[in-house]
Short mmCIF file of C-alpha atoms in Angstrom, two decimals:
data_model
loop_
_atom_site.label_atom_id
_atom_site.label_comp_id
_atom_site.label_asym_id
_atom_site.label_seq_id
_atom_site.Cartn_x
_atom_site.Cartn_y
_atom_site.Cartn_z
CA MET E 1 59.40 -73.78 17.68
CA ASP E 2 58.03 -76.27 20.66
CA ASP E 3 57.82 -73.40 22.73
CA ASP E 4 55.82 -71.38 20.49
CA VAL E 5 53.34 -74.43 19.87
CA GLU E 6 53.07 -74.96 23.70
CA ARG E 7 52.32 -71.28 23.98
CA ALA E 8 49.62 -71.65 21.18
CA ALA E 9 48.07 -74.47 22.85
CA ARG E 10 47.94 -72.67 26.16
CA LYS E 11 46.06 -69.83 24.73
CA VAL E 12 43.80 -72.36 23.14
CA ARG E 13 43.16 -73.87 25.98
CA ASP E 14 42.46 -70.89 28.12
CA VAL E 15 39.99 -69.51 25.44
CA GLU E 16 38.64 -72.81 25.17
CA GLN E 17 38.11 -72.77 28.92
CA ALA E 18 36.25 -69.21 29.05
CA VAL E 19 34.54 -70.44 25.82
CA SER E 20 33.30 -73.53 27.50
CA GLU E 21 32.30 -71.83 30.65
CA HIS E 22 30.09 -69.31 28.79
CA VAL E 23 28.53 -71.78 26.36
CA ALA E 24 27.84 -74.02 29.51
CA ARG E 25 25.68 -71.14 30.84
CA SER E 26 24.10 -70.03 27.51
CA GLY E 27 23.58 -73.64 25.70
CA PRO E 28 24.62 -74.89 22.47
CA ILE E 29 25.35 -72.02 19.81
CA THR E 30 22.91 -72.92 16.71
CA GLY E 31 21.37 -70.83 13.99
CA ARG E 32 17.86 -71.72 12.11
CA ALA E 33 16.33 -70.91 9.15
CA SER E 34 13.20 -71.86 7.31
CA SER E 35 11.53 -71.34 3.88
CA PRO E 36 8.63 -68.89 3.95
CA ASP E 37 6.24 -72.01 3.48
CA GLY E 38 8.14 -74.35 5.90
CA ALA E 39 9.32 -76.53 3.04
CA VAL E 40 12.85 -76.64 4.41
CA THR E 41 14.14 -76.13 7.98
CA VAL E 42 17.89 -76.24 8.80
CA ILE E 43 19.28 -75.76 12.00
CA ALA E 44 23.20 -74.95 11.67
CA THR E 45 26.12 -75.11 13.77
CA PRO E 46 28.86 -72.27 13.42
CA GLY E 47 31.61 -73.45 11.44
CA GLY E 48 30.37 -76.99 10.99
CA PRO E 49 28.12 -79.08 9.20
CA PRO E 50 24.22 -78.49 9.74
CA GLN E 51 23.02 -80.21 13.00
CA GLN E 52 19.45 -81.13 11.54
CA ILE E 53 17.92 -80.58 8.03
CA ALA E 54 14.00 -81.20 8.02
CA VAL E 55 11.89 -81.58 4.93
CA SER E 56 8.18 -81.11 4.59
CA PRO E 57 6.12 -83.52 3.00
CA ALA E 58 5.07 -80.61 0.61
CA ALA E 59 8.65 -79.87 -0.23
CA LEU E 60 8.70 -83.14 -2.24
CA ARG E 61 6.85 -81.63 -4.97
CA MET E 62 9.57 -79.17 -5.64
CA GLY E 63 11.32 -82.11 -7.18
CA PRO E 64 15.02 -82.89 -6.68
CA GLN E 65 16.63 -80.04 -8.21
CA GLY E 66 14.26 -77.55 -6.79
CA LEU E 67 14.34 -78.92 -3.27
CA ALA E 68 18.59 -79.13 -3.41
CA ALA E 69 18.46 -75.61 -4.32
CA GLU E 70 16.29 -74.61 -1.74
CA ILE E 71 18.09 -76.70 1.02
CA MET E 72 21.42 -74.85 0.10
CA ARG E 73 19.52 -71.65 0.12
CA ILE E 74 18.06 -72.27 3.68
CA ALA E 75 21.32 -74.09 4.90
CA GLU E 76 23.74 -71.02 3.89
CA LYS E 77 21.12 -68.82 5.99
CA ALA E 78 21.20 -70.98 9.18
CA GLN E 79 24.68 -71.14 9.37
CA ARG E 80 25.18 -67.30 8.77
CA ASN E 81 22.59 -67.00 11.94
CA ALA E 82 24.76 -69.29 13.90
CA SER E 83 27.68 -67.64 13.30
CA SER E 84 26.39 -64.20 14.07
CA ARG E 85 25.01 -65.76 17.31
CA LEU E 86 28.11 -67.05 18.05
CA HIS E 87 29.80 -63.73 17.54
CA GLN E 88 27.36 -62.22 19.96
CA THR E 89 27.97 -64.78 22.50
CA LEU E 90 31.65 -64.64 22.59
CA GLU E 91 32.37 -61.08 21.95
CA ARG E 92 32.83 -60.65 25.52
CA VAL E 93 35.42 -63.34 26.13
CA VAL E 94 37.06 -63.29 22.76
CA ASP E 95 38.36 -60.07 20.54
CA PRO E 96 35.49 -59.59 18.23
CA ARG E 97 37.76 -58.91 15.53
CA GLU E 98 39.29 -61.99 15.69
CA LEU E 99 36.11 -63.50 15.54
CA THR E 100 35.17 -61.98 12.33
CA GLU E 101 38.71 -63.00 10.90
CA LEU E 102 37.95 -66.75 11.80
CA GLY E 103 34.50 -66.14 9.68
CA PHE E 104 32.15 -65.68 12.17
CA ALA E 105 30.73 -62.28 11.63
CA ARG E 106 28.24 -60.43 13.22
CA GLY E 107 25.45 -60.01 11.24
CA GLN E 108 21.71 -59.32 11.31
CA ASP E 109 20.25 -62.26 13.02
CA ASP E 110 16.81 -62.89 11.51
CA ASP E 111 16.45 -65.76 13.45
CA GLU E 112 13.61 -64.69 15.75
CA PHE E 113 11.66 -63.37 12.56
CA GLY E 114 12.03 -66.92 10.29
CA TRP E 115 12.37 -66.12 6.84
CA ARG E 116 12.57 -62.20 6.68
CA ARG E 117 14.94 -60.98 3.87
CA MET N 1 66.71 -68.38 10.62
CA ALA N 2 65.25 -65.33 9.18
CA ALA N 3 64.74 -67.05 5.77
CA VAL N 4 63.43 -70.24 7.26
CA ASN N 5 60.81 -67.91 8.97
CA GLU N 6 59.94 -66.24 5.66
CA GLU N 7 59.60 -69.45 4.20
CA ARG N 8 57.43 -70.58 6.70
CA LEU N 9 55.28 -67.55 6.24
CA GLN N 10 54.86 -67.92 3.03
CA ALA N 11 53.88 -71.32 3.26
CA THR N 12 51.20 -70.54 5.85
CA GLU N 13 49.79 -67.82 3.47
CA GLN N 14 49.51 -70.28 0.67
CA LEU N 15 48.08 -72.74 3.04
CA GLN N 16 45.37 -70.33 4.15
CA HIS N 17 44.37 -69.76 0.45
CA ASP N 18 44.14 -73.41 -0.24
CA LEU N 19 42.16 -74.02 2.69
CA ALA N 20 39.59 -71.47 2.04
CA ARG N 21 39.19 -73.23 -1.32
CA THR N 22 39.11 -77.18 -0.01
CA ALA N 23 35.97 -78.65 -0.46
CA GLU N 24 35.08 -82.59 -0.94
CA THR N 25 32.35 -84.46 -2.74
CA VAL N 26 31.10 -87.32 -1.29
CA GLU N 27 28.20 -89.65 -2.31
CA HIS N 28 25.99 -91.34 0.59
CA PRO N 29 26.40 -94.80 0.70
CA ASN N 30 22.93 -95.43 -0.60
CA GLY N 31 24.03 -93.63 -3.95
CA LEU N 32 21.07 -91.43 -3.67
CA CYS N 33 22.40 -87.85 -2.46
CA MET N 34 25.81 -86.18 -3.48
CA VAL N 35 27.18 -83.25 -1.77
CA THR N 36 30.24 -81.00 -2.28
CA ALA N 37 31.12 -79.26 1.13
CA SER N 38 33.77 -76.94 2.61
CA ALA N 39 35.73 -77.60 5.55
CA LYS N 40 33.45 -75.41 7.61
CA GLY N 41 30.36 -77.29 6.77
CA GLU N 42 29.17 -75.02 3.66
CA ILE N 43 27.62 -76.95 1.09
CA LYS N 44 29.05 -75.87 -1.96
CA ALA N 45 26.84 -78.24 -4.40
CA LEU N 46 23.99 -80.77 -3.58
CA HIS N 47 22.47 -83.33 -5.93
CA LEU N 48 19.39 -85.47 -4.81
CA HIS N 49 18.36 -88.77 -6.86
CA PRO N 50 14.49 -88.62 -8.02
CA ALA N 51 14.60 -91.98 -6.20
CA LEU N 52 15.26 -90.56 -2.90
CA LEU N 53 12.55 -88.01 -2.68
CA GLN N 54 9.99 -91.23 -3.17
CA GLN N 55 11.15 -92.60 0.37
CA GLY N 56 9.59 -89.72 2.25
CA ALA N 57 10.41 -86.05 3.62
CA GLN N 58 12.02 -87.65 6.67
CA ALA N 59 14.25 -89.75 4.82
CA VAL N 60 15.51 -86.97 2.48
CA GLY N 61 15.98 -84.93 5.50
CA GLU N 62 18.32 -87.37 7.30
CA VAL N 63 20.04 -88.50 4.24
CA VAL N 64 21.07 -85.12 3.42
CA THR N 65 22.33 -84.24 6.75
CA GLU N 66 24.42 -87.36 6.78
CA THR N 67 26.04 -86.53 3.45
CA VAL N 68 26.83 -82.93 4.13
CA ARG N 69 28.42 -84.30 7.29
CA LEU N 70 30.55 -86.97 5.39
CA ALA N 71 31.64 -84.40 3.04
CA THR N 72 32.58 -82.03 5.47
CA ASN N 73 34.58 -84.48 7.40
CA ALA N 74 36.11 -85.40 4.25
CA ALA N 75 37.07 -81.68 3.26
CA VAL N 76 38.54 -81.24 6.90
CA GLN N 77 40.92 -84.48 6.41
CA THR N 78 41.93 -82.90 2.95
CA SER N 79 42.57 -79.72 4.85
CA PHE N 80 44.75 -81.80 7.40
CA ASN N 81 46.62 -83.52 4.63
CA LYS N 82 47.40 -80.52 2.54
CA MET N 83 48.76 -78.85 6.03
CA ALA N 84 50.99 -81.82 6.43
CA LEU N 85 52.34 -81.39 3.00
CA ALA N 86 52.93 -78.07 3.29
CA LEU N 87 54.24 -77.39 7.05
CA GLY N 88 55.56 -81.11 7.39
CA ASP N 89 53.96 -84.03 9.52
CA GLY N 90 55.53 -82.40 12.77
CA MET N 91 53.37 -79.30 12.21
CA ALA N 92 50.30 -81.22 11.47
CA ILE N 93 50.92 -83.18 14.71
CA ASP N 94 51.07 -80.13 16.53
CA VAL N 95 48.02 -78.99 15.03
CA GLU N 96 46.21 -82.09 16.15
CA SER N 97 47.42 -81.65 19.53
CA ILE N 98 45.69 -78.28 19.71
CA ALA N 99 42.55 -78.71 17.88
CA GLY N 100 41.76 -82.03 18.30
CA ASP N 101 42.13 -85.34 15.88
CA SER N 102 41.69 -85.43 12.37
CA PRO N 103 38.36 -87.39 10.95
CA PHE N 104 40.56 -90.10 9.72
CA ARG N 105 42.02 -90.57 13.34
CA SER N 106 38.87 -90.04 15.08
CA THR N 107 36.47 -92.23 12.79
CA TRP N 108 37.65 -95.53 12.24
CA ASN N 109 36.12 -95.51 8.41
CA PRO N 110 34.26 -92.09 8.06
CA VAL N 111 32.48 -93.33 4.73
CA VAL N 112 30.41 -96.19 6.42
CA PRO N 113 27.51 -94.59 8.87
CA PRO N 114 26.51 -96.84 11.70
CA LYS N 115 23.08 -97.16 10.70
CA SER N 116 21.48 -95.69 6.96
CA ALA N 117 18.64 -93.66 7.18
CA ALA N 118 17.19 -95.03 3.82
CA ASP N 119 17.07 -97.93 1.99
CA GLU N 120 19.55 -98.73 -0.45
CA ALA N 121 19.23 -97.82 -4.42
CA VAL N 122 17.70 -100.82 -5.93
CA GLN N 123 20.46 -102.87 -7.65
CA GLU N 124 20.70 -103.08 -11.53
CA ARG N 125 19.39 -106.39 -12.83
CA ARG N 126 22.22 -108.49 -14.22
CA PRO N 127 21.65 -111.57 -16.25
CA ARG N 128 22.29 -114.99 -14.54
CA SER N 129 25.46 -116.46 -15.55
CA PRO N 130 24.65 -119.75 -17.43
CA ILE N 131 24.28 -122.88 -15.36
CA VAL N 132 27.09 -125.15 -16.46
CA GLU N 133 26.20 -128.75 -16.85
CA ASP N 134 28.23 -131.43 -15.06
CA PRO N 135 30.84 -132.13 -17.39
CA ASP N 136 31.62 -135.49 -15.42
CA GLU N 137 30.85 -138.13 -18.03
CA ASP N 138 30.98 -141.00 -15.53
CA ALA N 139 26.91 -141.18 -15.53
CA PHE N 140 27.31 -141.78 -19.46
CA PHE N 141 29.62 -144.72 -19.13
CA GLU N 142 27.66 -146.23 -16.24
CA ASN N 143 24.62 -146.29 -18.45
CA PRO N 144 25.08 -145.42 -22.14
CA PHE N 145 21.41 -146.34 -23.29
CA GLY N 146 20.01 -143.86 -20.19
CA ARG N 147 21.40 -140.41 -22.01
CA ARG N 148 19.70 -140.82 -25.35
#
């Protein structure tokens, strides 16, 4: 059992090393999404909580429930973009099937196009 | 040995199923925002108090970001706890040695942020407790005519 754990730890360390060298070159991997009218903008990390949620003064007029729903919608989209980006960045270092299995699917990254659905 | 492995495999499968559904609900210390988040940082539910919107757009963004982070930390910690229950503390410690400390270990108290982004909610007004008159009767005995 201990050998297995050590082997797993070594493998994780190796992948981590390769990944961090890769990320050091490409910069931190995040995903971004905005509402069509710019009311809510979210910068998400893959597999973690959002790094930043920004709300425009005009968005306050949506009311608590409307704004909450919009934040959830945009946050999900931003995280999808972040996951897709992680997949694209790492598929050369890590087996893409494993990335997809971990929940980082390669999808249509609509980051550059703003809010296109 | 084979039976032990089979048992462990089943425990792992059950665990993966459990962890995928683990989500925790956390209220921001200022009481104006409540978030349910998964260990992967997905927001499952979000509730904003109308008073939070009155504090301005920037405060809303900061408070929501902070609350999602707290809820995610709580969900990750719950995942660690479930794993320790299913596979034993030894396995949980092994995983921590690979994946990094659990939130409970890496933050002294995850519920209290260093600085709050917005003011506290206004406290309810409570009736003031009645002022007890000095029950000491010495003054009466010193000057029995002065009292009435």
